Tab-separated table of C-alpha atoms and ligand atoms in Angstrom:
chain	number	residue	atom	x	y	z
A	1	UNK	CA	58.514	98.107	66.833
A	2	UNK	CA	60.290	95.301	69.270
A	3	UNK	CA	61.950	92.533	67.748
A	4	UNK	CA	63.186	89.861	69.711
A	5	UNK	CA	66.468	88.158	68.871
A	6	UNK	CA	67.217	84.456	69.830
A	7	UNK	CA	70.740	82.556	70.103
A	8	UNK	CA	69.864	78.945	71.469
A	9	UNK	CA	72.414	76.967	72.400
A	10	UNK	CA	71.986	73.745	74.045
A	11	UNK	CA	72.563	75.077	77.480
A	12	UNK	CA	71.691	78.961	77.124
A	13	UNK	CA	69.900	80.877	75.637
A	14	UNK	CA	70.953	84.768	75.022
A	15	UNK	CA	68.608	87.329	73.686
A	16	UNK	CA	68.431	90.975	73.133
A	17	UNK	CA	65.093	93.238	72.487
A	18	UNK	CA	65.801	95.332	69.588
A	19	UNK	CA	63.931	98.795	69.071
A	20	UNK	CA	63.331	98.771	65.500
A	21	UNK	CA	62.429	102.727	65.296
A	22	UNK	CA	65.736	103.399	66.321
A	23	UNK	CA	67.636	99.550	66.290
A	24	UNK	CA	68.597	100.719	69.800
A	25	UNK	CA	68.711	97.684	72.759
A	26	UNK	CA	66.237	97.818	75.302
A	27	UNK	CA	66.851	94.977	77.099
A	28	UNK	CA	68.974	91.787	76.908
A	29	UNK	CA	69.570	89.186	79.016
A	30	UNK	CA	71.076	85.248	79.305
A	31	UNK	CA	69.673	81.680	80.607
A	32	UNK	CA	72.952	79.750	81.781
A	33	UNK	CA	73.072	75.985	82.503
A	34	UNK	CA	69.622	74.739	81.236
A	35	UNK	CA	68.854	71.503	82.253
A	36	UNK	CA	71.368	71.519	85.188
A	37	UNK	CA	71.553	72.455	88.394
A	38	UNK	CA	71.793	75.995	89.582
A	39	UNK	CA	70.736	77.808	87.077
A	40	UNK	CA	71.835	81.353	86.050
A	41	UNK	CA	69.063	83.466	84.474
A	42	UNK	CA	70.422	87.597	84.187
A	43	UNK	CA	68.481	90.329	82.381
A	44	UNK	CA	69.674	94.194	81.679
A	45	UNK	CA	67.965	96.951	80.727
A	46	UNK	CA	69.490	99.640	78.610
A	47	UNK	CA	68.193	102.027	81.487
A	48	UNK	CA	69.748	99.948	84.127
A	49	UNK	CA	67.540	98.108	86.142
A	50	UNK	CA	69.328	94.373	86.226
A	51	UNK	CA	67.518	91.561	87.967
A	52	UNK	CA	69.646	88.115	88.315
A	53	UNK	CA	68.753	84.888	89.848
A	54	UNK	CA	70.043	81.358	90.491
A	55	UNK	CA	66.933	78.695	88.802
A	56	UNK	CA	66.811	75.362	87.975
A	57	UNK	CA	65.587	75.822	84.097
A	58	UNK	CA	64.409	72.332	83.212
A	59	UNK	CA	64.257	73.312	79.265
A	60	UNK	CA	63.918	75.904	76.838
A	61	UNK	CA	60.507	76.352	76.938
A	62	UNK	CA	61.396	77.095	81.251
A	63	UNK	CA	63.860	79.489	80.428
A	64	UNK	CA	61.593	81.072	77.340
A	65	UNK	CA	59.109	81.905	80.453
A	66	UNK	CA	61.641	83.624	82.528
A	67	UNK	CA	62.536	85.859	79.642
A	68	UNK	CA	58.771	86.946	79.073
A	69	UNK	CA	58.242	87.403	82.697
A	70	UNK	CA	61.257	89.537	82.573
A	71	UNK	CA	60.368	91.458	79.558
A	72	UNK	CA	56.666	92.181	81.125
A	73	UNK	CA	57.889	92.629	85.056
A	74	UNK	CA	56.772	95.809	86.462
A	75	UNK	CA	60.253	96.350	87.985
A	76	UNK	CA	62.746	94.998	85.585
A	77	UNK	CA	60.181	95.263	82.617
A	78	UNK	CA	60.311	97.297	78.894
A	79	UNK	CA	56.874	96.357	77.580
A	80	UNK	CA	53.517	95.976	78.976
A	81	UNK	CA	52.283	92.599	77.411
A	82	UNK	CA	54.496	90.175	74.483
A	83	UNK	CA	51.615	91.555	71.724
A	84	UNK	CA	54.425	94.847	71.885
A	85	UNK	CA	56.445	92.045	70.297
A	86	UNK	CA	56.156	91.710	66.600
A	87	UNK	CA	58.670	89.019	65.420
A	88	UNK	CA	61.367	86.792	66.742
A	89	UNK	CA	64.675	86.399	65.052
A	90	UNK	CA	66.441	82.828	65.633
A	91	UNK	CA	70.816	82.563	65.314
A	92	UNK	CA	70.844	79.096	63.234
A	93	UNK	CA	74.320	77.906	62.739
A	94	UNK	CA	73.901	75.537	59.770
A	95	UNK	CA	71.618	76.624	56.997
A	96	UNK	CA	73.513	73.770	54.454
A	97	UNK	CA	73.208	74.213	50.643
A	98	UNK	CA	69.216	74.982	51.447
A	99	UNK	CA	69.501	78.176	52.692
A	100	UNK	CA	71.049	81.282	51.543
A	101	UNK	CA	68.907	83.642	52.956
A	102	UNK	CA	66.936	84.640	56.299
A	103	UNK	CA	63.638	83.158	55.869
A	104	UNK	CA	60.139	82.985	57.882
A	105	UNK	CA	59.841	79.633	60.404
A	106	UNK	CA	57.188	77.261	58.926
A	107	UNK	CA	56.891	73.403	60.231
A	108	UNK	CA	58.630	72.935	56.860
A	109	UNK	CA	61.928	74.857	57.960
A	110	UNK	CA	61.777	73.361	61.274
A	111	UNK	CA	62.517	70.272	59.480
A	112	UNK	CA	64.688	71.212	56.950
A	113	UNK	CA	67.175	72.827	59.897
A	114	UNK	CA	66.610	69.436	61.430
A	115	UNK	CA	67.746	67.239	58.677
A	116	UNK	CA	71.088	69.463	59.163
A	117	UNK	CA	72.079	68.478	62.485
A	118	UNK	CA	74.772	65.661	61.086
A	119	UNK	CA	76.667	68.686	59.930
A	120	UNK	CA	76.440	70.552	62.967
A	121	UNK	CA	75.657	68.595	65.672
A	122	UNK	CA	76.276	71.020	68.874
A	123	UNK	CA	73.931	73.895	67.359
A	124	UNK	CA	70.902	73.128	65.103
A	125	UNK	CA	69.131	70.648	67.798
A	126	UNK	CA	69.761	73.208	70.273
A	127	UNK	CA	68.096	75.959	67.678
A	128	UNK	CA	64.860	73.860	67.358
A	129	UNK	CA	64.842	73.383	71.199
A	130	UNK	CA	64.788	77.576	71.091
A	131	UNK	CA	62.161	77.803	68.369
A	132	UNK	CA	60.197	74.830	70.075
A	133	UNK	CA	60.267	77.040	73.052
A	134	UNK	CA	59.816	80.263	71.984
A	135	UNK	CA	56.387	78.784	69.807
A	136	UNK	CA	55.575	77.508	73.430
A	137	UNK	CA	55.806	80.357	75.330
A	138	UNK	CA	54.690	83.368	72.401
A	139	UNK	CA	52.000	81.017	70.589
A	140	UNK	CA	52.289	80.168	66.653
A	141	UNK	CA	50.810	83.641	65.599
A	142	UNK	CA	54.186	85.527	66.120
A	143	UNK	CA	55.844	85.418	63.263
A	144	UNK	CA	59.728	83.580	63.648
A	145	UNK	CA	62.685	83.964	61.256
A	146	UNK	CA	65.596	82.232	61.077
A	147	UNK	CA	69.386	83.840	60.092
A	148	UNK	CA	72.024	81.791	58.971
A	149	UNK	CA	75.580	82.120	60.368
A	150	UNK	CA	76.201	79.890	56.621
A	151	UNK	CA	73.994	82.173	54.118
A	152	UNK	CA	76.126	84.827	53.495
A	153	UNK	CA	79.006	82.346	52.644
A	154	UNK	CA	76.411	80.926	50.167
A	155	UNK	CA	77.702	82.912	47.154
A	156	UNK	CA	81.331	80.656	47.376
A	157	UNK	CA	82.357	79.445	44.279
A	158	UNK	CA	82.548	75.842	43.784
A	159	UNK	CA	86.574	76.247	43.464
A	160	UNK	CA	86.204	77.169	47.112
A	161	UNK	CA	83.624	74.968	48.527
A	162	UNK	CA	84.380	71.778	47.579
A	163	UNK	CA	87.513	69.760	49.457
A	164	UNK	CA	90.664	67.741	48.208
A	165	UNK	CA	88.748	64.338	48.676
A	166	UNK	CA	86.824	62.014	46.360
A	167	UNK	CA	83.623	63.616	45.383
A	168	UNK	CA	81.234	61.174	46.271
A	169	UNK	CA	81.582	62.534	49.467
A	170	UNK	CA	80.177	65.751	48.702
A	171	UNK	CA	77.049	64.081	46.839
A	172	UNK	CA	76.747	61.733	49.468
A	173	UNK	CA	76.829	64.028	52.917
A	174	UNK	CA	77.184	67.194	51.504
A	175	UNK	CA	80.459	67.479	52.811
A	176	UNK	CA	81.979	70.957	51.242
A	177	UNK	CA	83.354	74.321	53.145
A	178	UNK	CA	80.227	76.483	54.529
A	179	UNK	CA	81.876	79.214	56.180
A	180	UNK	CA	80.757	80.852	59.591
A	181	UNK	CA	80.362	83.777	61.317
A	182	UNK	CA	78.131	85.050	58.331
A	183	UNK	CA	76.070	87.538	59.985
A	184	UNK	CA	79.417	89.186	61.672
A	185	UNK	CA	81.421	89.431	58.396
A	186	UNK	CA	78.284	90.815	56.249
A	187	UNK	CA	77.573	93.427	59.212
A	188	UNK	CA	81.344	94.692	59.315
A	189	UNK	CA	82.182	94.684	55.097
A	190	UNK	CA	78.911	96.646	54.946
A	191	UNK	CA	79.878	98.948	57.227
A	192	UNK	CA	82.951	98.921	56.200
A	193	UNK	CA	81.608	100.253	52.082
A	194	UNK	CA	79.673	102.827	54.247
A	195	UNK	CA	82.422	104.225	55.777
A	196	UNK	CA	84.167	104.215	52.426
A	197	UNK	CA	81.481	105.660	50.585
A	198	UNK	CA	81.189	102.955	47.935
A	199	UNK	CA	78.739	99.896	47.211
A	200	UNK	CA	79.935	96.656	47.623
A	201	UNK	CA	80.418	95.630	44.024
A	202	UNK	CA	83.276	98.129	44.061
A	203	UNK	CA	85.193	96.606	46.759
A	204	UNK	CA	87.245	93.912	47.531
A	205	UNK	CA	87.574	93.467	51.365
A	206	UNK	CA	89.339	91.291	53.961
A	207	UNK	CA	87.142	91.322	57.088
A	208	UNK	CA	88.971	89.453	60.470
A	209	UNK	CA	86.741	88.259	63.024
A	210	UNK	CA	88.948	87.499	65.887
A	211	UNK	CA	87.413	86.587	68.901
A	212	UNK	CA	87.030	83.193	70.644
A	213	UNK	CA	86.245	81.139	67.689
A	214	UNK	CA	88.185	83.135	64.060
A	215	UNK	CA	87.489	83.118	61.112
A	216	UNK	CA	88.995	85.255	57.798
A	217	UNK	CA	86.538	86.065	54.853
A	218	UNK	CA	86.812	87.256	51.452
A	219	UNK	CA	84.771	89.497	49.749
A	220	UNK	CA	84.481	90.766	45.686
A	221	UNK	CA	82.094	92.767	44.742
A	222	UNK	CA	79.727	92.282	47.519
A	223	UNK	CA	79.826	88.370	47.255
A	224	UNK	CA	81.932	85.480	49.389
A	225	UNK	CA	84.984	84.438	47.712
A	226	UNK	CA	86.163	82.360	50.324
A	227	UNK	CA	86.594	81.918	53.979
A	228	UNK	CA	88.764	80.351	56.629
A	229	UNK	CA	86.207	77.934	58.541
A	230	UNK	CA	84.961	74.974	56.527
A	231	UNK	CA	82.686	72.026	56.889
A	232	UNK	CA	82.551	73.167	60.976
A	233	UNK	CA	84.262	75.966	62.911
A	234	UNK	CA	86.973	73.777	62.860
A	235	UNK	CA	88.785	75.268	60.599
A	236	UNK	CA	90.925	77.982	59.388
A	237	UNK	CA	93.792	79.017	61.820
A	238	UNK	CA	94.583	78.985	65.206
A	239	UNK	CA	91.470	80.057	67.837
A	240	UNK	CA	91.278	80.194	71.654
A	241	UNK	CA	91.092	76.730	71.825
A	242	UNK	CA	90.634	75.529	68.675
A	243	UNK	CA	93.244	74.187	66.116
A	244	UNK	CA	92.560	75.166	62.871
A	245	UNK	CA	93.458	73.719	59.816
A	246	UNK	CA	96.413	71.237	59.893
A	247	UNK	CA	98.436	68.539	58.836
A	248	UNK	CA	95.322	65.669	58.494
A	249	UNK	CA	97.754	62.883	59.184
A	250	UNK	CA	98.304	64.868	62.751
A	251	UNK	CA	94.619	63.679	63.155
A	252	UNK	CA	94.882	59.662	62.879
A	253	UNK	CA	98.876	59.737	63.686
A	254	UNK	CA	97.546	60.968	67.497
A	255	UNK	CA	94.442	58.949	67.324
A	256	UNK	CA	96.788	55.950	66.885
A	257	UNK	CA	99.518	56.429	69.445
A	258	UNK	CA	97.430	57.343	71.756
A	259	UNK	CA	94.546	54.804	71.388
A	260	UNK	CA	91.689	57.346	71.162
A	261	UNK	CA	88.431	57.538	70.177
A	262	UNK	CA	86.901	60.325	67.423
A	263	UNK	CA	85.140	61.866	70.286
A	264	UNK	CA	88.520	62.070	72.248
A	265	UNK	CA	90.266	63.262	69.331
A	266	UNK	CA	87.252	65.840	68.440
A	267	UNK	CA	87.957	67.530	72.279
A	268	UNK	CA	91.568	68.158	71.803
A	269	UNK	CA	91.110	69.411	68.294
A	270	UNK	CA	88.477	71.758	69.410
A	271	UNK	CA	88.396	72.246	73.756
A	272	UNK	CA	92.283	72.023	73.926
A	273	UNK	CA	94.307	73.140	70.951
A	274	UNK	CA	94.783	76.746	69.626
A	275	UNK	CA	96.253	79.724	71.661
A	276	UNK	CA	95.485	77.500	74.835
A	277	UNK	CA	97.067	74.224	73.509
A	278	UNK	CA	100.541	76.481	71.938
A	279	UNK	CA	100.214	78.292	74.897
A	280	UNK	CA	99.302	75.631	78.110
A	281	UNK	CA	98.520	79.623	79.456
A	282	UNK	CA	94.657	80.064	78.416
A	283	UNK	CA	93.086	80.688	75.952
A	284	UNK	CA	92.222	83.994	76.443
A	285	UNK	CA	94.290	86.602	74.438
A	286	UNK	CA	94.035	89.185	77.456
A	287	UNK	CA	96.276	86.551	79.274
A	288	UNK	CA	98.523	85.534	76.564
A	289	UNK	CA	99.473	89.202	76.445
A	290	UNK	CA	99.939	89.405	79.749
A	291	UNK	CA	102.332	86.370	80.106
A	292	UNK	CA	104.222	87.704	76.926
A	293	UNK	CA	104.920	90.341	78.711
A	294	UNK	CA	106.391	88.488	81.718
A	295	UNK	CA	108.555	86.630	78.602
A	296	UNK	CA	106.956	83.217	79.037
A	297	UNK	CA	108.745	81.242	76.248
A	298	UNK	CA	105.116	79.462	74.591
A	299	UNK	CA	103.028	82.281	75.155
A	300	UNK	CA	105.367	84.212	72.959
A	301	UNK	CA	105.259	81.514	70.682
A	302	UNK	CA	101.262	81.232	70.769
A	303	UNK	CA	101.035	84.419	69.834
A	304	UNK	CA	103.500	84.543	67.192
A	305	UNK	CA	101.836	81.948	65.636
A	306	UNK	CA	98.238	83.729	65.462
A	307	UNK	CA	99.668	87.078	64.015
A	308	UNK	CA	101.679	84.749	61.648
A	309	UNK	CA	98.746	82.549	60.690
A	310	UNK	CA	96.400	86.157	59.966
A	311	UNK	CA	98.930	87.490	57.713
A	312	UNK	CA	98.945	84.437	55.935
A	313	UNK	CA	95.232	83.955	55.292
A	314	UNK	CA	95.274	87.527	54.406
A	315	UNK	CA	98.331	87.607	51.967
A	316	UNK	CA	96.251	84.280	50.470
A	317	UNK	CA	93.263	86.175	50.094
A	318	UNK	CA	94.768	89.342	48.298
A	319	UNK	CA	96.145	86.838	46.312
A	320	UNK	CA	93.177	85.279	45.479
A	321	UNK	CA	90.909	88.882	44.815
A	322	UNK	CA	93.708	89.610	42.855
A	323	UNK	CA	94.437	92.932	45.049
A	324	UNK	CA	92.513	94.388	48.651
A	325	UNK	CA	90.849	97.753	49.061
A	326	UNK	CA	89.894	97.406	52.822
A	327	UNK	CA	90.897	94.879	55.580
A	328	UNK	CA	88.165	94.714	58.955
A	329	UNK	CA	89.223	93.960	61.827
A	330	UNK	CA	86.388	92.686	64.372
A	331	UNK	CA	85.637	90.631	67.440
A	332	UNK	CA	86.325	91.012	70.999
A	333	UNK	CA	89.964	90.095	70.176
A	334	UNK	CA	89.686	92.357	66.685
A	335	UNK	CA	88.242	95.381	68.185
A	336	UNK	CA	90.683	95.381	71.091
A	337	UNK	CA	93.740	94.141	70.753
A	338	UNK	CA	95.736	96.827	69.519
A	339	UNK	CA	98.583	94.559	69.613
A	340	UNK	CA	97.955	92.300	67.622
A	341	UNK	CA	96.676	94.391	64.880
A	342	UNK	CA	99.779	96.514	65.238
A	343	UNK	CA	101.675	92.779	64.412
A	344	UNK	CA	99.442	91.783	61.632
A	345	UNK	CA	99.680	94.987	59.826
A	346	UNK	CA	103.353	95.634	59.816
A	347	UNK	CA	103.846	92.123	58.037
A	348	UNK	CA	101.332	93.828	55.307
A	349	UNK	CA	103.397	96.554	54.060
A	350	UNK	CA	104.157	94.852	50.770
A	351	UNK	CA	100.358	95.735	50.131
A	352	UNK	CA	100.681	98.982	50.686
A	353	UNK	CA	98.975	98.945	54.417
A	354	UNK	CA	100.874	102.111	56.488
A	355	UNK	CA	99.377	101.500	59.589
A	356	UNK	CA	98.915	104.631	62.100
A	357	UNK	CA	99.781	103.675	65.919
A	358	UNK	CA	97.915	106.423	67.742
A	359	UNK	CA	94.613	105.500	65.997
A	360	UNK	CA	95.186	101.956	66.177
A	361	UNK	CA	95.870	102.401	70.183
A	362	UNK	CA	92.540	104.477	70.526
A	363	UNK	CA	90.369	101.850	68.477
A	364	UNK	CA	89.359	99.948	71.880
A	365	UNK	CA	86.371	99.335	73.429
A	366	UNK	CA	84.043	99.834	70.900
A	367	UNK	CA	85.265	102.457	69.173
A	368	UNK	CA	84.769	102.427	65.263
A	369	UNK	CA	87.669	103.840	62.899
A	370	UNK	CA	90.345	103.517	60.548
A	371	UNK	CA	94.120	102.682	62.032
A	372	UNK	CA	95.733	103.603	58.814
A	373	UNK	CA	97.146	106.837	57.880
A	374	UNK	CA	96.105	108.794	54.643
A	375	UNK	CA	98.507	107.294	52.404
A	376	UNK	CA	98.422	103.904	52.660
A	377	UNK	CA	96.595	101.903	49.566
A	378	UNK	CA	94.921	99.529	51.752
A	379	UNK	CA	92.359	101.095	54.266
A	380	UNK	CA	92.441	98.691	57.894
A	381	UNK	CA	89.796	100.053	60.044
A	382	UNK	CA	88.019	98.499	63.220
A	383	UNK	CA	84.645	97.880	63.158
A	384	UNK	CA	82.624	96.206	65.853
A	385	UNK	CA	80.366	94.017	65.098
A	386	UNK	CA	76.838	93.557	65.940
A	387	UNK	CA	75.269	90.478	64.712
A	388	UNK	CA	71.986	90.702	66.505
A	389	UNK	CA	71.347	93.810	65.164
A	390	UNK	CA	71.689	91.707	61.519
A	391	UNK	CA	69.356	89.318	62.693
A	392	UNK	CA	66.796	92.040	63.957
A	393	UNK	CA	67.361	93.858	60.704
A	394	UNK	CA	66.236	90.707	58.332
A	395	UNK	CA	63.277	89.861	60.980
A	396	UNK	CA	62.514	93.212	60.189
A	397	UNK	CA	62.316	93.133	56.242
A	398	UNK	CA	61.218	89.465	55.737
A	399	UNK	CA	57.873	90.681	58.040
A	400	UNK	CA	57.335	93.360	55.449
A	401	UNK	CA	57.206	90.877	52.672
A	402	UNK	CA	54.706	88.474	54.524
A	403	UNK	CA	52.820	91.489	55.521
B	1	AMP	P1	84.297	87.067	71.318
B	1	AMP	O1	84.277	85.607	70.983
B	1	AMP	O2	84.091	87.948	70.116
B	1	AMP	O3	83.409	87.434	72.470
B	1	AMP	O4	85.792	87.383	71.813
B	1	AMP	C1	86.274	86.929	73.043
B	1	AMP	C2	87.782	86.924	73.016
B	1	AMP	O5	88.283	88.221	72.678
B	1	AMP	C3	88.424	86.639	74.367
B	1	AMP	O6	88.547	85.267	74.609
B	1	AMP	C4	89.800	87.270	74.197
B	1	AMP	O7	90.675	86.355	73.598
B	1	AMP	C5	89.566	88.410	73.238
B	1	AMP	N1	89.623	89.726	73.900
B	1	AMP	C6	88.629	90.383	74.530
B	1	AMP	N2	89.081	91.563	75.039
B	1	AMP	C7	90.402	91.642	74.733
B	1	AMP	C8	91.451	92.586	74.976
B	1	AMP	N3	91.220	93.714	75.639
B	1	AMP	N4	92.685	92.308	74.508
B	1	AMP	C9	92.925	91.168	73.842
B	1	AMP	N5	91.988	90.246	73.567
B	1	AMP	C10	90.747	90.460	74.004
């Protein structure tokens, strides 16, 4: 049983075939720079065979055709014909106050995810563009889902959701704190209760997804308390090259002296702030190590800064669930810098966390496991994540209720 998973954006597309049987990977693949020149189309099979080209992919729909050729080749190929296809699974970003759940693509959907592009402006046209595609390509009888990155955030209480600023606003654009990353922080704190052997609605975890974009989230008794992003991935603290949360008066005090536009002021809040703004280094935590390590002065400082702004968020969030059972850490940074997580849990031994070098060292690359050692109150493990595998899972079980 081959379900295909989807994650438009509006110059790639990424997908992976998912064995169902087994929810093993049998091939995945990316379309880079759609609708420019040179295109980069690369496929992988979990046996191997790779086949990558340079195209010109006018659209979607062009790419979506490369991808089934692919999937059907008889040298890089895993099925004989797309009927060994049963469902598609779509990444949407922004599911808004309408969705809290996966559900099945209808015309109706379509629409609804396009009367949410104002809130996220980047990702939900380039979604449609992949389900537009992918209905061109594999016909209207294959049944399409769309996952939310927003639904599992849905559960936030109002005391959460709703921002500092006159209400109106909220009734008027809906503006309020979504959360992101959904699909990554349900797959980890489930895990995470697995490992544990307990159901959710006995814990209260803290699951970290650090990678290029960060967020922090919040979890009692298997529902969203809070989380770090907001409105957009914006928010929250410090990313690769994103800000996070600040000072708003930062925002127009800039725009002012230096006569920019929003648009301007959008770039450097989200293309050149974070570890790489701090930092003027990269935004890549691989390289901040390595220049803290030669003792550049700002790297030091970036870096400093992210550990600090983690323990914060997590110390606020303790505070907030009124006590932690588990803390997750996940992402590429998450699952692999052993550094940083050796940082972030020293500054939480006022919560009982007694973290356990060695493990922490070996948790790289993959590898799933706990870094603490037997007695500390507070169990911090590393989990990787696997968010297509969360989308395959709910194509899986919403085509069992149609069918
Ligand atoms: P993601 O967005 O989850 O793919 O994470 C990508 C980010 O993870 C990179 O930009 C790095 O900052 C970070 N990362 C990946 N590998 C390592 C590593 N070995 N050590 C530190 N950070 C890493």
């Amino acid at each position: 049983m081959n379900i295909l998973v989807i994650n438009a954006g509006s110059s790639s597309l990424k997908y992976q075939l998912i064995d169902m049987t087994d929810e093993s990977v049998v091939a995945k693949g990316i379309c880079e720079r759609i609708g420019m020149d040179d295109g980069i189309f690369s496929h992988k099979t979990a046996d191997g065979r790779e086949k990558s080209l340079t195209v010109d992919m006018k659209d979607h729909t062009n790419a979506f055709e490369l991808v089934k050729d692919a999937l059907i080749d008889s040298q890089v190929g895993v099925i004989k014909s797309l009927d060994e296809v049963v469902a598609v699974g779509h990444r949407v970003v922004q599911g808004g106050s309408q969705f809290s759940k996966s559900v099945l693509i209808t015309e109706d959907v379509v629409n609804a995810i396009e009367s949410l592009n104002m809130l996220a402006p980047l990702h939900n046209p380039a979604h449609i563009q992949g389900i537009r595609a992918c209905q061109n390509v594999f016909g209207t009888k294959v049944p399409q889902v769309a996952v939310f990155d927003t639904a599992f955030h849905s559960t936030m209480p109002p005391k959460s959701y709703i921002f500092t600023i006159p209400y109106e606003y909220y009734e008027k654009y809906q503006i309020r704190r979504y959360g992101f990353h959904g699909t990554s922080h349900k797959f980890v704190s489930h895990r995470c209760a697995e490992l544990m052997g307990k159901s959710m609605d006995q814990l209260k975890i803290i699951t970290c997804h650090l990678g290029n974009g960060s967020s922090i989230t919040a979890i009692q008794d298997g529902h969203v308390l809070d989380t770090t992003m907001g409105l957009t991935p914006l928010d929250g603290f410090m990313m690769g090259t994103r800000s996070g949360a600040l000072d708003p008066s930062v925002v127009t005090f800039i725009m002012q002296q230096e006569n920019l536009t929003t648009q301007e002021m959008d770039d450097i809040l989200n293309k050149k702030s974070g570890l790489l703004g701090v930092s003027g280094v990269s935004s890549d935590a691989r390289d901040i190590e390595q220049a803290v390590a030669q003792g550049n002065k700002r790297a030091i400082l970036a870096q400093e800064m992210l550990v600090y702004q983690i323990v914060k968020y997590i110390g606020a969030f303790a505070a907030a669930m009124n006590g932690v059972d588990a803390i997750v850490f996940t992402a590429g940074l998450g699952e692999n810098s052993a550094a940083v997580r050796q940082q972030v849990c020293e500054s939480l031994q006022y919560l009982g966390v007694v973290s356990d070098n060695n493990l922490n060292e070996q948790m790289i690359r993959g590898k799933e496991g706990k870094i603490t050692s037997a007695d500390s109150t507070v169990t911090v493990y590393v989990i990787p994540t696997n968010e297509e595998l969360v989308i395959a899972r709910d194509t899986k079980s919403i085509l069992k209720e149609i069918n």
